[in-house]
Coordinates of C-alpha atoms in Angstrom, one line a residue:
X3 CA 14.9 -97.2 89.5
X4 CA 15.0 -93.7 89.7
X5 CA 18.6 -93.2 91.0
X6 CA 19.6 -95.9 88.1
X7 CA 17.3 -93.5 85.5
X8 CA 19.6 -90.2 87.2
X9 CA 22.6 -91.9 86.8
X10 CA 22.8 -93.7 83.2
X11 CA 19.8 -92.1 81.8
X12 CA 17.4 -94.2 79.7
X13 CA 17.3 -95.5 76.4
X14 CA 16.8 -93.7 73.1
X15 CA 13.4 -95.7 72.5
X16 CA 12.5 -95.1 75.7
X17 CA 9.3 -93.3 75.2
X18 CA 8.7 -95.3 71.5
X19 CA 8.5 -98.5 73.9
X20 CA 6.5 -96.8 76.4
X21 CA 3.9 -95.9 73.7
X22 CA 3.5 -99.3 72.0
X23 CA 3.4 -101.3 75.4
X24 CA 0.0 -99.1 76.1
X25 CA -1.3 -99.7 72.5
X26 CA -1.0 -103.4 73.1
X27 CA -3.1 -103.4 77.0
X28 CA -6.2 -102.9 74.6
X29 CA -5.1 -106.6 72.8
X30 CA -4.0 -108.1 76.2
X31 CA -7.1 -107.2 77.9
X32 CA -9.2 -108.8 75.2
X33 CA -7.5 -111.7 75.1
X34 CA -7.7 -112.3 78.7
X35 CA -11.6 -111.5 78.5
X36 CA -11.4 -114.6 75.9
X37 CA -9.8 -117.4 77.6
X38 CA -10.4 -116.4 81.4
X39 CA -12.3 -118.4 82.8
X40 CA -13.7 -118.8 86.6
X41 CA -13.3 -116.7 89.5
X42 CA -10.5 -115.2 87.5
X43 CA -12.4 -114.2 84.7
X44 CA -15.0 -112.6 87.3
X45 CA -12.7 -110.5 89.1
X46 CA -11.0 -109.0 85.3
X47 CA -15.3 -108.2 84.6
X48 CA -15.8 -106.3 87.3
X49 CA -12.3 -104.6 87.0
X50 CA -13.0 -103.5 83.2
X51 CA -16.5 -102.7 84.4
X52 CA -15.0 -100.5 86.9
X53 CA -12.7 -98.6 84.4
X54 CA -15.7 -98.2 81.8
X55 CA -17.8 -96.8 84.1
X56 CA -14.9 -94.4 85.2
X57 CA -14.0 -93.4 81.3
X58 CA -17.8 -93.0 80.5
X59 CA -18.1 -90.5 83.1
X60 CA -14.6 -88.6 81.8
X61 CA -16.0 -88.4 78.3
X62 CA -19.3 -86.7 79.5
X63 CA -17.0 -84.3 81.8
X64 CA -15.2 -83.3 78.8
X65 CA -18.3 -82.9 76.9
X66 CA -20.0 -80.6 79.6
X67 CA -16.9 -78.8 80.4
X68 CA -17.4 -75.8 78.3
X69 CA -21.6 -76.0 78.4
X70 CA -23.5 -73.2 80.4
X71 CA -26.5 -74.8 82.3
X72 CA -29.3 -73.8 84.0
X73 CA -29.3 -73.1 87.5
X74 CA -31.8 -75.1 89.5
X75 CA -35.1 -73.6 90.4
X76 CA -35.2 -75.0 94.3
X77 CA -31.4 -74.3 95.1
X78 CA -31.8 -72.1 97.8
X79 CA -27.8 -71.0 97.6
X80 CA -28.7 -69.2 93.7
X81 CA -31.2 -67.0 95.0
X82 CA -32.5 -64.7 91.9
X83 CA -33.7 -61.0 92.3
X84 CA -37.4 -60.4 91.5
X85 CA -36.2 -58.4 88.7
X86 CA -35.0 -61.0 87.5
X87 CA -37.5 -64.1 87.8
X88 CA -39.3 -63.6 84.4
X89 CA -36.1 -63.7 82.4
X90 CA -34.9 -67.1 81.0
X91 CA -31.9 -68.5 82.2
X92 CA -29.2 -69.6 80.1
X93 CA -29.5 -73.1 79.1
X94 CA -27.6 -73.8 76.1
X95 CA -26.7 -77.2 77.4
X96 CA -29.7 -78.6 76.0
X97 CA -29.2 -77.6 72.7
X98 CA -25.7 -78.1 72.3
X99 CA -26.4 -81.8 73.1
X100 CA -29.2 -82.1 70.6
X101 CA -27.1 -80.0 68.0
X102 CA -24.3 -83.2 68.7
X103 CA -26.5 -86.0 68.7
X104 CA -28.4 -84.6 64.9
X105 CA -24.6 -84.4 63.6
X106 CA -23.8 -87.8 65.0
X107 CA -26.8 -88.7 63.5
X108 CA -25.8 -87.3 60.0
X109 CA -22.4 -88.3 60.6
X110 CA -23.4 -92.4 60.7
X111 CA -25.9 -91.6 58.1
X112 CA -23.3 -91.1 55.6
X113 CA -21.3 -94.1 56.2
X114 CA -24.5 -96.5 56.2
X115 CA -25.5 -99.1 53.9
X116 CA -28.4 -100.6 52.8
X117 CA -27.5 -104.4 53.7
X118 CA -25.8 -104.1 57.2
X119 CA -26.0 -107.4 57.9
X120 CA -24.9 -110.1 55.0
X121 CA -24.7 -113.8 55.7
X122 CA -20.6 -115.0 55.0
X123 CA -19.7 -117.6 52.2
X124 CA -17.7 -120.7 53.3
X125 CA -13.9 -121.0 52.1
X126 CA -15.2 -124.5 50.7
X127 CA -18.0 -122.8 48.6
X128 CA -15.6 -119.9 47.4
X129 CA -12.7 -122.1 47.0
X130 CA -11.9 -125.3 44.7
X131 CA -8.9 -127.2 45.0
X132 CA -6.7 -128.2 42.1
X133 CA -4.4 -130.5 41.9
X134 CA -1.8 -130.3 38.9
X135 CA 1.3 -133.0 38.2
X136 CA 1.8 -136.0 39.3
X137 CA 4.3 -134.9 41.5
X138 CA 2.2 -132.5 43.2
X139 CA -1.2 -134.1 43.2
X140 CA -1.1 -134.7 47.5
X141 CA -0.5 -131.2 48.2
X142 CA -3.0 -129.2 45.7
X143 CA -2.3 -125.8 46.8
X144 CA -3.9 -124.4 44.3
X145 CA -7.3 -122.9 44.2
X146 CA -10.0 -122.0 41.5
X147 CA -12.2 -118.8 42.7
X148 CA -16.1 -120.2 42.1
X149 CA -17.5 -117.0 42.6
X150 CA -18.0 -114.1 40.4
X151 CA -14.6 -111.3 40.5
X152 CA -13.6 -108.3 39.6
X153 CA -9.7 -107.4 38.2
X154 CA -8.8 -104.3 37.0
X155 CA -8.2 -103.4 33.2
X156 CA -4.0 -103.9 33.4
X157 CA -4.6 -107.3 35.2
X158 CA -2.3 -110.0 33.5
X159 CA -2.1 -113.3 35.4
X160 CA 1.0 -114.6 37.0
X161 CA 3.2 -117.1 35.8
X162 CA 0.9 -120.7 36.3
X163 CA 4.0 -122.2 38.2
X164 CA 3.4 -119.7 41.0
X165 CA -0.1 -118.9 40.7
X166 CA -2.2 -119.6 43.8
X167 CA -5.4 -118.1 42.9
X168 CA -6.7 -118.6 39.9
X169 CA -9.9 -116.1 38.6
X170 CA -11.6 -117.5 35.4
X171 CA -12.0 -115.1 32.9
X172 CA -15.7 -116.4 32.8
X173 CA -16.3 -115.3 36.0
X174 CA -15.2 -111.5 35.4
X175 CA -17.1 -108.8 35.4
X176 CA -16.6 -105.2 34.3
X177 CA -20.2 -103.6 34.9
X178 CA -22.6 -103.2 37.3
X179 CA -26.5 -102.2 37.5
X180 CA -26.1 -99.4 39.9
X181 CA -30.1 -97.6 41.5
X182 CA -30.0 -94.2 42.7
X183 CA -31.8 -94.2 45.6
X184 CA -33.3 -90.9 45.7
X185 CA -33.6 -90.9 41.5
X186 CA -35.2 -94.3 41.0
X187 CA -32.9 -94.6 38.0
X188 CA -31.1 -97.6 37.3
X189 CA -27.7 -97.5 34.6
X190 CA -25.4 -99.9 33.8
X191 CA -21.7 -98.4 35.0
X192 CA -18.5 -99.6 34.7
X193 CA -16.9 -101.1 38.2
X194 CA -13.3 -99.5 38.9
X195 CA -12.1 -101.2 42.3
X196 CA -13.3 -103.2 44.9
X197 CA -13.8 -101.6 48.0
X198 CA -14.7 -104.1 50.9
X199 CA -15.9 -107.7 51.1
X200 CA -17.7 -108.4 54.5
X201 CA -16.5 -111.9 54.2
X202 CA -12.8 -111.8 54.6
X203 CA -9.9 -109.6 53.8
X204 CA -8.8 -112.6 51.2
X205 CA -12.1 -111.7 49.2
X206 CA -11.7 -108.1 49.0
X207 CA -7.8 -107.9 48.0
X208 CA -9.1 -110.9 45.2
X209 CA -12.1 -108.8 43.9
X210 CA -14.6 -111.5 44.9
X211 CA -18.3 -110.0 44.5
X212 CA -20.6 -111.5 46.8
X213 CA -23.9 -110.3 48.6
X214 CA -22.8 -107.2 50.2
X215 CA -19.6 -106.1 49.0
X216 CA -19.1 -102.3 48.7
X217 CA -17.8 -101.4 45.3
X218 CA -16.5 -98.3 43.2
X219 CA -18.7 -97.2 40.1
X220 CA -17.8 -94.8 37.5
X221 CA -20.5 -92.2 37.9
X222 CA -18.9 -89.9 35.6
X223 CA -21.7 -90.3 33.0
X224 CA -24.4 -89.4 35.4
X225 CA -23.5 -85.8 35.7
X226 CA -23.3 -85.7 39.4
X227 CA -22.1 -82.2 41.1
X228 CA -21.0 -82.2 44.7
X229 CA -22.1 -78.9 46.9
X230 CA -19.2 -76.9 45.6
X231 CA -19.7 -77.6 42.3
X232 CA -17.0 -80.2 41.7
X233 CA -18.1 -82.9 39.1
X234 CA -18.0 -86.1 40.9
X235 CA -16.3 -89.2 39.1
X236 CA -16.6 -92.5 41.4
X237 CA -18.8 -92.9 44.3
X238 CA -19.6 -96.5 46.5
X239 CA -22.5 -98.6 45.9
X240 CA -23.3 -102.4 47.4
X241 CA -23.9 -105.1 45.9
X242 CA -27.7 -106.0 46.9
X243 CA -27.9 -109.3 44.7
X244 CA -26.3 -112.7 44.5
X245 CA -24.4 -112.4 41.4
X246 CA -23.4 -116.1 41.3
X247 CA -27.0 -116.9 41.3
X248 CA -28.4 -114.3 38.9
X249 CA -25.6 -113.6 36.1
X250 CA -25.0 -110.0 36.8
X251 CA -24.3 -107.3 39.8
X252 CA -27.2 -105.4 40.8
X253 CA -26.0 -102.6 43.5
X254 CA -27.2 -99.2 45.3
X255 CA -25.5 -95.9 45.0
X256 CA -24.5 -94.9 48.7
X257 CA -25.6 -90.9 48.3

């Protein structure tokens, strides 16, 4: 290989192919954790259990690399003058690993929500078939969406021949009863986008609101300043009701 490599060189994706054959172990290995099965699937456990172990202990290297510790009391190769034995040693380690885990702290703080965990809606209680023409009646590819949506304000629908999807204008909605947390204040604000549904990608790209779902608010009339003093026009919220149930989207501002 290496005389072939010297002679005719290699070719000019050599290193792009290299690259994306790594990215894809990650998928491989996962698949073959799923469908192993038997003293095969035992002997790939213990071998990713071996390589976890061996990348935990590289991350904590690299985070310790550049910490100063405390030498140990009882090692008796760090002897320490008598001049020197009321004097604290340097242990910044310590505090450097608390001062990580309070930003890490911070850091998932900002991204959490108050429903982590929302039960999913079935395809069959999102979805209703229809079934148009004569001609087309067996294969009813069409679907009605039974749960309340959001579309934006230049939504027009598509032509009915090609439509898949259809949102009833019913169903729409265009504001949202949004609680500051830290306020107690709840004000009606107009919804600009659809952020994430927790059931399916399907839901989010349609605008389905459903227990859950993150959403952007126009919080433009609340007079909200951010530490720089930049006026702050959209923030997240979730919804924290069933709007299908109640009529309307209640939701909490994620400060």
């Amino acid at each position: 290989m290496e005389r072939h490599t010297k002679l005719f060189g290699r070719r000019l994706d050599h290193e792009e192919r290299v690259r994306k054959k790594e990215a894809r172990q990650g998928h491989q290995a996962s698949k073959d954790a799923q469908n192993l099965r038997g003293l095969r699937a035992k002997m790939h456990q213990q071998k990713r259990h071996k390589e976890k172990i061996q990348m935990k202990k590289q991350i904590k290297a690299h985070e310790e690399r550049n910490v100063k510790a405390a030498p140990e009391a009882d090692d008796p190769s760090n002897p320490v003058p008598a001049y020197l034995l009321d004097r604290n040693n340097p242990a910044a380690a310590k505090a450097l690993s608390s001062a990580i885990k309070d930003k890490r702290k911070e850091k998932a703080a900002r991204f959490s929500v108050p429903l982590p965990k929302v039960k999913g809606i079935s395809e069959e209680e999102m979805f209703k078939v229809v079934t148009t023409g004569a001609k087309i009646r067996k294969k009813g590819w069409k679907r009605v969406v039974t749960q309340p949506t959001f579309v934006g304000q230049e939504y027009t629908r598509r032509n009915p021949k090609f439509e898949r999807f259809i949102r009833p204008m019913g169903l729409r909605y265009k504001k949202a009863h949004v609680t500051h947390p830290e306020l107690k204040v709840t004000v009606q604000l107009p919804i600009i986008a659809v952020k994430k549904n927790p059931n399916s990608p399907l839901s989010t790209q349609l605008g389905v609101l459903s227990k859950g779902t993150v959403i952007e608010v126009d919080v433009s009339d609340l007079g909200l300043v951010t530490a720089s003093g930049k006026v702050v026009w959209a923030r997240y919220a979730q919804v924290t009701n069933n709007p299908s149930n109640d009529g309307c989207v209640n939701a909490v501002l994620l400060v």
